[in-house]
CSV table of C-alpha atoms and ligand atoms in Angstrom, one decimal:
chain,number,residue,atom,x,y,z
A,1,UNK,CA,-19.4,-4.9,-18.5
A,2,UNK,CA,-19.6,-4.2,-22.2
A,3,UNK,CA,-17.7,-1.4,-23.5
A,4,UNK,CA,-20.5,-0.2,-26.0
A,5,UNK,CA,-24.0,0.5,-24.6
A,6,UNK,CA,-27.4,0.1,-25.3
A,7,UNK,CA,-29.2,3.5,-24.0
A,8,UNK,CA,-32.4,1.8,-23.9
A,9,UNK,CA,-34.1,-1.6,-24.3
A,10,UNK,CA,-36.6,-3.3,-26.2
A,11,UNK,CA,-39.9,-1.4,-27.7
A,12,UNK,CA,-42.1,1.4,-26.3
A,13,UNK,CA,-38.9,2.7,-24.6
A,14,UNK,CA,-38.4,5.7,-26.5
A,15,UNK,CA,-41.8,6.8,-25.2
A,16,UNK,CA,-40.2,5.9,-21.7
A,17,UNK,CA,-37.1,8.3,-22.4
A,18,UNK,CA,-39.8,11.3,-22.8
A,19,UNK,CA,-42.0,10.2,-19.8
A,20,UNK,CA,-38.7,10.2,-17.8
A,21,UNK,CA,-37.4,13.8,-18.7
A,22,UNK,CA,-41.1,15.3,-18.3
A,23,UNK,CA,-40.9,13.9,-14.5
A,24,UNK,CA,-37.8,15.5,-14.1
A,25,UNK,CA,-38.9,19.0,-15.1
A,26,UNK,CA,-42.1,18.8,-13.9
A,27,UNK,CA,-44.5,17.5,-11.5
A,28,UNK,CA,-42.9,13.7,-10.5
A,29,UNK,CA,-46.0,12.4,-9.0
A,30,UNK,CA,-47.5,12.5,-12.2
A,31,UNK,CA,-48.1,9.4,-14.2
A,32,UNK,CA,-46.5,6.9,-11.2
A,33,UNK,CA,-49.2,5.3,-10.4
A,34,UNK,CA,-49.3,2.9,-13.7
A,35,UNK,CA,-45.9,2.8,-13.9
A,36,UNK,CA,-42.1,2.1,-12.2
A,37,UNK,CA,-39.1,4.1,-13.1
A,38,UNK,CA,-36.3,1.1,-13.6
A,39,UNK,CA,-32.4,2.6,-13.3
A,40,UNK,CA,-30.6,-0.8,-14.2
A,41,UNK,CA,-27.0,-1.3,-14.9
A,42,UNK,CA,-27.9,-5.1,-15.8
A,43,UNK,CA,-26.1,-5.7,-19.1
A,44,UNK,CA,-28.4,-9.0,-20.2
A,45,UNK,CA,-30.6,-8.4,-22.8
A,46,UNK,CA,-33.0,-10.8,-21.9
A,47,UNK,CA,-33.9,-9.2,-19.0
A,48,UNK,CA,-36.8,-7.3,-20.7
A,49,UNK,CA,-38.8,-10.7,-20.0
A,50,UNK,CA,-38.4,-9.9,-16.1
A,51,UNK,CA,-40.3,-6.0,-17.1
A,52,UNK,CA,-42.9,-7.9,-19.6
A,53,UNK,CA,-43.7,-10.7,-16.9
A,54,UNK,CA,-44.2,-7.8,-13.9
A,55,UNK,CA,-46.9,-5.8,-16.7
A,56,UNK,CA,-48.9,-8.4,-17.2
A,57,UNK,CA,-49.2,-9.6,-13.6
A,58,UNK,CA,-49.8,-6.0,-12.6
A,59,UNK,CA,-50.8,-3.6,-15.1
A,60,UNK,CA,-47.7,-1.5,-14.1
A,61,UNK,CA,-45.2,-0.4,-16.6
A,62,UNK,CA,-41.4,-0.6,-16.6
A,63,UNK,CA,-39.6,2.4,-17.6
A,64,UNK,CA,-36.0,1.3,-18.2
A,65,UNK,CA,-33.0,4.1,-17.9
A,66,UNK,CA,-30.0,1.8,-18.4
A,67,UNK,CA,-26.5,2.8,-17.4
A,68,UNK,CA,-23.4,1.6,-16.2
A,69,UNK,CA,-23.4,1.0,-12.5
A,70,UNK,CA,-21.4,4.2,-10.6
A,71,UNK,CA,-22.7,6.1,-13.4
A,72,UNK,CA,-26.6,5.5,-12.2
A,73,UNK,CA,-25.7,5.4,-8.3
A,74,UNK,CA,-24.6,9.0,-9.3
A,75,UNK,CA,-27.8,9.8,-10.9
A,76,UNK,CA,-29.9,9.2,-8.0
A,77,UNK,CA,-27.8,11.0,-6.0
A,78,UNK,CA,-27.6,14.0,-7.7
A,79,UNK,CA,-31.1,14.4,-8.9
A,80,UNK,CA,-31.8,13.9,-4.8
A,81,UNK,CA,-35.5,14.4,-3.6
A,82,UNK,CA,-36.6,15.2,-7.3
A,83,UNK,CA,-35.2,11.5,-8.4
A,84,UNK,CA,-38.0,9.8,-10.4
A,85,UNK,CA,-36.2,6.5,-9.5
A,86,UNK,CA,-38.1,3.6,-7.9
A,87,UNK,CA,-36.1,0.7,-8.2
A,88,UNK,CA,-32.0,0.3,-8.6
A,89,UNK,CA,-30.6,-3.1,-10.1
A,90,UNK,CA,-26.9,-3.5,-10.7
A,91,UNK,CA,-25.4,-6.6,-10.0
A,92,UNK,CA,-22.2,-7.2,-7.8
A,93,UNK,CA,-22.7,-7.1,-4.3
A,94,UNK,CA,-19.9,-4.5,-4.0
A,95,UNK,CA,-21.8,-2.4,-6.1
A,96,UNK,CA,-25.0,-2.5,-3.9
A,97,UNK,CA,-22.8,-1.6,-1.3
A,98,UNK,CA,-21.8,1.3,-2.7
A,99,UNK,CA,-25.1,2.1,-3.7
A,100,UNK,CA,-25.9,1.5,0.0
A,101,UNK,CA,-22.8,4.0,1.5
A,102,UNK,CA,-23.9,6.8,-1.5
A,103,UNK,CA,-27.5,6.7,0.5
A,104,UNK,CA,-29.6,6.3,-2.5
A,105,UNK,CA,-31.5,3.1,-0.5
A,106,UNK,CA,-34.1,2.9,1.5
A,107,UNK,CA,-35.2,-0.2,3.5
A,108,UNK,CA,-38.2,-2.3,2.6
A,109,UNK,CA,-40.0,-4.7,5.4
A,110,UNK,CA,-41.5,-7.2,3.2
A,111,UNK,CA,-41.9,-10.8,4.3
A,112,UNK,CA,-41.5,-12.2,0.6
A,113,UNK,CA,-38.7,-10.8,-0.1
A,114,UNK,CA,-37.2,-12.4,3.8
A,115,UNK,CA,-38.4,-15.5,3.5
A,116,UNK,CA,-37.9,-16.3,-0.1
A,117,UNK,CA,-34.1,-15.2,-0.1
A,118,UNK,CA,-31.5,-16.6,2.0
A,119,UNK,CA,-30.3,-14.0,4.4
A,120,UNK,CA,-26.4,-14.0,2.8
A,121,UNK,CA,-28.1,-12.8,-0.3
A,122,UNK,CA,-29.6,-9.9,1.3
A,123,UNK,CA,-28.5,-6.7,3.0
A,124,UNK,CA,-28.4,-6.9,6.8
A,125,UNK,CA,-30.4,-3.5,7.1
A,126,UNK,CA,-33.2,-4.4,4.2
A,127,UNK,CA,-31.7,-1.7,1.6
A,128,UNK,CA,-31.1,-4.3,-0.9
A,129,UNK,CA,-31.8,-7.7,-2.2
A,130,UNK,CA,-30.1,-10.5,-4.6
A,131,UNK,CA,-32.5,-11.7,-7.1
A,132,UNK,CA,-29.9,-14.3,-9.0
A,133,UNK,CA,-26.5,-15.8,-8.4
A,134,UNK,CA,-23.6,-16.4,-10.6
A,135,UNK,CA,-20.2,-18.5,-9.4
A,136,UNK,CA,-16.7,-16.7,-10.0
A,137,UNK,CA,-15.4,-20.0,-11.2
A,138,UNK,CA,-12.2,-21.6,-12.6
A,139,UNK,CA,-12.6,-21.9,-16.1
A,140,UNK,CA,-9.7,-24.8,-17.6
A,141,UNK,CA,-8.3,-25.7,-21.2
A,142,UNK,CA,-9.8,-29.2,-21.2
A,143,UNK,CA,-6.3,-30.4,-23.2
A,144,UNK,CA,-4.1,-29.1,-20.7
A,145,UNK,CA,-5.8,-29.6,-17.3
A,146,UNK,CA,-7.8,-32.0,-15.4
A,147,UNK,CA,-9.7,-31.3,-13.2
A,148,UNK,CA,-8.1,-33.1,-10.6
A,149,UNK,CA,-4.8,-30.9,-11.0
A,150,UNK,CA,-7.7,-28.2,-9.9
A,151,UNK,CA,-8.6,-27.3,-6.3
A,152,UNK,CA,-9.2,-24.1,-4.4
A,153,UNK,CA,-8.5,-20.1,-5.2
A,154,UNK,CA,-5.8,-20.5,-2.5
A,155,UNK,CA,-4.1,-23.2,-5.4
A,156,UNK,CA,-3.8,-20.8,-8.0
A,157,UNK,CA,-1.0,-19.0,-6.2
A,158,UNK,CA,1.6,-21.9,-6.1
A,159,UNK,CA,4.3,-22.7,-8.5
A,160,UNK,CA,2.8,-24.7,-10.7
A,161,UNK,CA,0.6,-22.1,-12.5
A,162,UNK,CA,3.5,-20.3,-13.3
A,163,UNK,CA,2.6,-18.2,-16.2
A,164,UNK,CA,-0.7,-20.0,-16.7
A,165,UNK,CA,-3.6,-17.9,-15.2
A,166,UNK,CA,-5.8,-15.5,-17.2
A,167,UNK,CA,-8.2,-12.9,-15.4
A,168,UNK,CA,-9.2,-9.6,-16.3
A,169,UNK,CA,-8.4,-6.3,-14.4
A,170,UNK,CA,-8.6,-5.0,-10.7
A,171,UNK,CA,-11.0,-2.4,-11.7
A,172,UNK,CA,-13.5,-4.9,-12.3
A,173,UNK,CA,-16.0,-5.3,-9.4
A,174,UNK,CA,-16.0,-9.2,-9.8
A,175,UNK,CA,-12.7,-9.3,-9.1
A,176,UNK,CA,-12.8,-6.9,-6.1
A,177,UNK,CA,-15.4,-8.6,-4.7
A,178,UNK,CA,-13.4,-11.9,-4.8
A,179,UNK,CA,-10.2,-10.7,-3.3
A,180,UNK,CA,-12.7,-9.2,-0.6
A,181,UNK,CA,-13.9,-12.5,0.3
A,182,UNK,CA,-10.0,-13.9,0.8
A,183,UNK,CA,-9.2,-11.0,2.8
A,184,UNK,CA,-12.4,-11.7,5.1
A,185,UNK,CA,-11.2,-15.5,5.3
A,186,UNK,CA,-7.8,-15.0,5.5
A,187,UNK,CA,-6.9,-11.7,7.1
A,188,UNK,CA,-5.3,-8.4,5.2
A,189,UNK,CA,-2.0,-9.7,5.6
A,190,UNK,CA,-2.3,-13.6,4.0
A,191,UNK,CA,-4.3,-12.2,1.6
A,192,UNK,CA,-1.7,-10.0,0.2
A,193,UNK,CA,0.9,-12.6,-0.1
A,194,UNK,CA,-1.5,-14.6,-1.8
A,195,UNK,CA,-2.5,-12.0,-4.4
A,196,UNK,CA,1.2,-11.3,-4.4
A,197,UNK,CA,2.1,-14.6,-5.8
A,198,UNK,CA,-1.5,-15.4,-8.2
A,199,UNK,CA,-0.4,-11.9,-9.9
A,200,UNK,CA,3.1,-13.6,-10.6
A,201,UNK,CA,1.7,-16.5,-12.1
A,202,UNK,CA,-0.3,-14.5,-14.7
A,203,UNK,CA,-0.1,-15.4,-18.0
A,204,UNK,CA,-0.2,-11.8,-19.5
A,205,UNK,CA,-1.1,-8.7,-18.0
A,206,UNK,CA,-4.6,-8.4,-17.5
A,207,UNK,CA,-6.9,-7.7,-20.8
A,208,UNK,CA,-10.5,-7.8,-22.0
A,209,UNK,CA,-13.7,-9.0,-20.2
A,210,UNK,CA,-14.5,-12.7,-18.1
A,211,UNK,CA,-15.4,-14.0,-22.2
A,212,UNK,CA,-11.7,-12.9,-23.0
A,213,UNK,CA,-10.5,-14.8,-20.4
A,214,UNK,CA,-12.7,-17.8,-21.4
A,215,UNK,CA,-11.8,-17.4,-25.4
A,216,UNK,CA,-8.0,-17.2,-23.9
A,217,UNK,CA,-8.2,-20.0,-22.1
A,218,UNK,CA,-9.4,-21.8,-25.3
A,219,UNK,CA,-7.0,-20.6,-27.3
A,220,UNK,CA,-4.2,-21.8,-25.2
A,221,UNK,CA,-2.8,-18.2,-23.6
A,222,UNK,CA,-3.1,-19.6,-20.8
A,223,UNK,CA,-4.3,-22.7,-18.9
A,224,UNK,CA,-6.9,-21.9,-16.7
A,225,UNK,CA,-9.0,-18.4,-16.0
A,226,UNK,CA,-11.2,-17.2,-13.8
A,227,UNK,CA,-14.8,-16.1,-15.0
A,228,UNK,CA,-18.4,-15.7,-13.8
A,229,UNK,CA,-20.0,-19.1,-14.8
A,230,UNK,CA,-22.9,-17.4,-17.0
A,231,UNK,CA,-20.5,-16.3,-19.4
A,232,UNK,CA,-19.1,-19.7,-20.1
A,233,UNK,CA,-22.8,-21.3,-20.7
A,234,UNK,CA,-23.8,-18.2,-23.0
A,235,UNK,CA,-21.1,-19.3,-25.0
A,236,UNK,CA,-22.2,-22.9,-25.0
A,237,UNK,CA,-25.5,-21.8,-25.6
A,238,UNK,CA,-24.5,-19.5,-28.5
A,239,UNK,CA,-25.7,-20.1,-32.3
A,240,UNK,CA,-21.8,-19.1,-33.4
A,241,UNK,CA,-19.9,-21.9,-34.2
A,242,UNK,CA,-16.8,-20.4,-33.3
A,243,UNK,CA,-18.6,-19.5,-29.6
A,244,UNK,CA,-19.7,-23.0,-29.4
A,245,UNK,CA,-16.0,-24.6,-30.1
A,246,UNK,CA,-14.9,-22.0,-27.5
A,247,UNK,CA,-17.1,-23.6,-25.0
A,248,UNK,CA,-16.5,-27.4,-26.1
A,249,UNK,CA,-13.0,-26.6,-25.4
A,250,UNK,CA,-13.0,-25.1,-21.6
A,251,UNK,CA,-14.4,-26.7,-18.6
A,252,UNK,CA,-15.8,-25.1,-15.5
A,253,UNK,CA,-14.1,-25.7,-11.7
A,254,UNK,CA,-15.9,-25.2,-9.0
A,255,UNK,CA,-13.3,-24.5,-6.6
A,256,UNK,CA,-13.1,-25.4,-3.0
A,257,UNK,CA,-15.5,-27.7,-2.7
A,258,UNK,CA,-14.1,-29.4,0.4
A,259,UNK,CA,-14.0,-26.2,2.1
A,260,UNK,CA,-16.1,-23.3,2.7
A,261,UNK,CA,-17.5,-23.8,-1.2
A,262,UNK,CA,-17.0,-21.6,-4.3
A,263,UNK,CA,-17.5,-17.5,-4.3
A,264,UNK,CA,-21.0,-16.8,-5.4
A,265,UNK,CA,-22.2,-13.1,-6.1
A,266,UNK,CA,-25.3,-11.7,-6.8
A,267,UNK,CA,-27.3,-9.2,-9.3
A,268,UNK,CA,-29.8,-7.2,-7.0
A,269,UNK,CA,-31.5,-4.0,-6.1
A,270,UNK,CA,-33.4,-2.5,-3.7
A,271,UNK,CA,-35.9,1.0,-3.8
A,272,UNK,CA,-34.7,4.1,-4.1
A,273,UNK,CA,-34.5,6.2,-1.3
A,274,UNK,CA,-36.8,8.7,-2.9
A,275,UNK,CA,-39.4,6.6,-4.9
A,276,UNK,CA,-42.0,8.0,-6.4
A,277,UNK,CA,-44.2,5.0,-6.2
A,278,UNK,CA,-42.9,3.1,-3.4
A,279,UNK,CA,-45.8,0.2,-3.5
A,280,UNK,CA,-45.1,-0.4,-7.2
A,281,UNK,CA,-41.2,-1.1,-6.1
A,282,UNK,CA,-41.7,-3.1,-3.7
A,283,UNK,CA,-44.5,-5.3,-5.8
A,284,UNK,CA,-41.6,-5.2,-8.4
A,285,UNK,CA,-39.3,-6.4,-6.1
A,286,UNK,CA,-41.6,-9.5,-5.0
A,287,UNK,CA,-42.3,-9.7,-8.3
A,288,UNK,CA,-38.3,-10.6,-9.2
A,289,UNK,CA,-38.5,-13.8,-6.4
A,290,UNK,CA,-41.3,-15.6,-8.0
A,291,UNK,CA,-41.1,-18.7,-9.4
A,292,UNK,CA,-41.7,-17.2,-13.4
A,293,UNK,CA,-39.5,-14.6,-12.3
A,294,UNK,CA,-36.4,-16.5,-10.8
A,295,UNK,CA,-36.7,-19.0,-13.9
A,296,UNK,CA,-36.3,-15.9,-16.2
A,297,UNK,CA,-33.3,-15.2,-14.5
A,298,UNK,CA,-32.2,-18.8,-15.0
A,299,UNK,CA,-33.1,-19.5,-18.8
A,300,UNK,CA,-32.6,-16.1,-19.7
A,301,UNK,CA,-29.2,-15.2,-18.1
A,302,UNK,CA,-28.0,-18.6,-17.2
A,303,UNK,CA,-27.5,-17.4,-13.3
A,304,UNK,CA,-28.9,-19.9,-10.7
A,305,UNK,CA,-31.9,-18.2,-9.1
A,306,UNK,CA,-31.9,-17.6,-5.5
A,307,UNK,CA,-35.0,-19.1,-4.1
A,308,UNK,CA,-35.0,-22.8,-3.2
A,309,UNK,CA,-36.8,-25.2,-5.8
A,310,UNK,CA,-37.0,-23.1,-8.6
A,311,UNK,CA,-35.2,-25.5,-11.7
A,312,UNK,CA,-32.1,-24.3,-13.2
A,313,UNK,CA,-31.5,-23.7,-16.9
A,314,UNK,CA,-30.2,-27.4,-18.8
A,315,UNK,CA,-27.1,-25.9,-19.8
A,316,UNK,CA,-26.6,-24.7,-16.0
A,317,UNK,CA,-27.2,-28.8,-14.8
A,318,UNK,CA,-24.7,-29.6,-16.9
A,319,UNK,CA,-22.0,-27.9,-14.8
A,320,UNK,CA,-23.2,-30.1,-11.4
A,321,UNK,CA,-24.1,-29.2,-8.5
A,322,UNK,CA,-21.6,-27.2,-5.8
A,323,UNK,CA,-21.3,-26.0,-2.1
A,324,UNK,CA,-21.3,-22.2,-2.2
A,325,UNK,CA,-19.6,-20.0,0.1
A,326,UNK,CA,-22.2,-18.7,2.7
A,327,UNK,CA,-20.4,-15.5,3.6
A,328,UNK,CA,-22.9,-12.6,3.7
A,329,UNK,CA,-22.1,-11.4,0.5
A,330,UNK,CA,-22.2,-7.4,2.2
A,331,UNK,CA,-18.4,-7.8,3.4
A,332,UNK,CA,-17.7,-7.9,-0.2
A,333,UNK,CA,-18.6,-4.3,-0.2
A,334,UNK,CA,-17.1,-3.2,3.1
A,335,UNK,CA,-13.5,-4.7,2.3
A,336,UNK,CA,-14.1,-3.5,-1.4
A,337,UNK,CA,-12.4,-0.6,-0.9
A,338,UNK,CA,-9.1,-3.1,1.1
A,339,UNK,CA,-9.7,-5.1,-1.9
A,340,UNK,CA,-9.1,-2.4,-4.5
A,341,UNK,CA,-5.5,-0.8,-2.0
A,342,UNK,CA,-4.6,-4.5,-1.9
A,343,UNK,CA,-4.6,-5.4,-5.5
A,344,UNK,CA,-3.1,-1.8,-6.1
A,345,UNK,CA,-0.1,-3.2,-3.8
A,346,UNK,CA,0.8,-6.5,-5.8
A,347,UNK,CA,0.4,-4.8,-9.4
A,348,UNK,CA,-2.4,-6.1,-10.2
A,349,UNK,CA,-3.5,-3.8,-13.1
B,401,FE,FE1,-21.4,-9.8,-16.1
């Protein structure tokens, strides 16, 4: 996640920020019906395409409180039966999970939303939903690597990668949510030595976010990193020259491909537990799987949508096709907390 923040998005939102502290002191049935109250922790600024795309098919209104993650689930939580909030986004499965154990979720029967998004996308109990997918791929220094010196997580952890690997901190959820998925694969107890010996190999203790890693990996701090695969195609895609060189000079892995594919995550949300306009979520909800809505996610935030047949962004085709892992992504957030004692374990800062 960023470090600075944007409060609020795009135009007209100021008028949202006043709408939004009238329904908390007053009456919070009033003015839902043309509108949906957003809390989003989606850090992608071209998600205000999604909101514009939902108004015109609808007539209903996005307003967008933006926050980090924890912060939001909080929120809800605290402003209880009086929470304006519709609709939660955030992305990181672990983070939905949480969202899920902090009871700020309700469920939602909708057959769109079933049949349009393969079941390890989705919560098990309906409470929420990924709209897009990103890979947490190996990123390599195109002079120092090939890819055929490149094969699974698992690899990382031997010898050879001896003071060559570059990934950011434990805190982050990414990297919880990927140590989850080796612990559900391999057992608590594998999965510690492995982490044990992929910590000794790093090239310096863990700084900055997935585009450090990338810039680092570029720059020669190390040989290879490990980043969500939207970061290294905004880079590509970037008007800087200095991004652009960044990105000529690093090329994505997807790792174990002969095995049970590459960990995939989502972005997602589901309805608030106490939504004001319920209907309007759901409809917003739908709204994210359709085909001008899972494209957006795809041009706009370079993620591969989740629905089947909806083209991918050019810069995303240019990274070929993989096998993802089809793990529900939900054990991500049940072992999260494992994850985070685990990493805590090895020194993993
Ligand atoms: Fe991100």
């Amino acid at each position: 996640m960023k470090i600075t923040r944007r409060v609020f998005l795009g135009t007209g939102t100021a008028m949202a920020t006043v709408a939004i502290a009238e329904l908390g002191k007053s009456n919070r049935g009033l003015a839902q019906s043309g509108a949906i109250n957003l809390y989003s922790s989606r850090h992608y600024d071209t998600d205000q395409a999604l909101y514009d795309s939902f108004t015109e098919k609808t007539g209903l209104k996005v307003n967008l409180i933006e926050g980090k993650g924890d912060k939001l689930i909080e929120r809800i939580r605290s402003e209880g039966a009086n929470s304006p909030a519709d609709v939660f986004m955030t992305v990181d499965a672990g983070r939905l999970w949480r969202a899920q154990e902090a009871g700020i979720l309700q469920p939602v029967s909708s057959s769109t939303l079933k049949t349009k998004i393969p079941a390890s996308l989705r919560s098990p109990e309906n409470l929420w939903f990924g709209f897009s997918k990103r890979a947490r791929v190996i990123m390599y220094n195109k002079d120092r690597v090939q890819s055929s010196d490149l094969s699974t997580y698992e690899d990382l952890a031997t010898d050879k990668w001896k003071g060559k690997i570059l990934i950011r901190s434990s805190s982050n959820i990414y990297n919880q949510s990927l140590i989850a998925s080796l612990i559900e694969i391999h057992g608590m107890s594998d999965a510690e030595s492995w982490a044990k010996d992929f910590v000794s190999n790093f090239a310096r203790p863990p700084e900055g976010n997935d585009t450090a890693q990338i810039k680092a990996v570029a720059a020669g701090i190390g040989n290879v990193g490990i980043a969500n695969s939207y970061y290294l195609a905004r880079l590509k895609r970037s008007p800087k020259a200095e991004n652009k060189d960044v990105a000529e000079r690093v090329g994505m892995f997807f790792p174990n491909q002969n095995g049970r594919g590459t960990h995939i995550n989502i972005s997602g949300g589901g309805v608030a537990k106490n939504a004001p306009n319920k209907e309007g979520a759901i409809k917003f909800l739908e709204h994210l799987v359709s085909p001008e809505a899972q494209k957006i996610f795809s041009e706009g935030n370079n993620e591969y949508p989740v629905v089947a047949g909806i083209p991918i962004a050019t810069v995303l085709k240019s990274f070929g096709d993989f096998k993802s892992d089809s793990t529900n992504v939900s054990v991500y957030g049940k072992l999260n907390s494992d994850a985070i004692k685990l990493m805590d374990r090895v020194g993993w800062k």
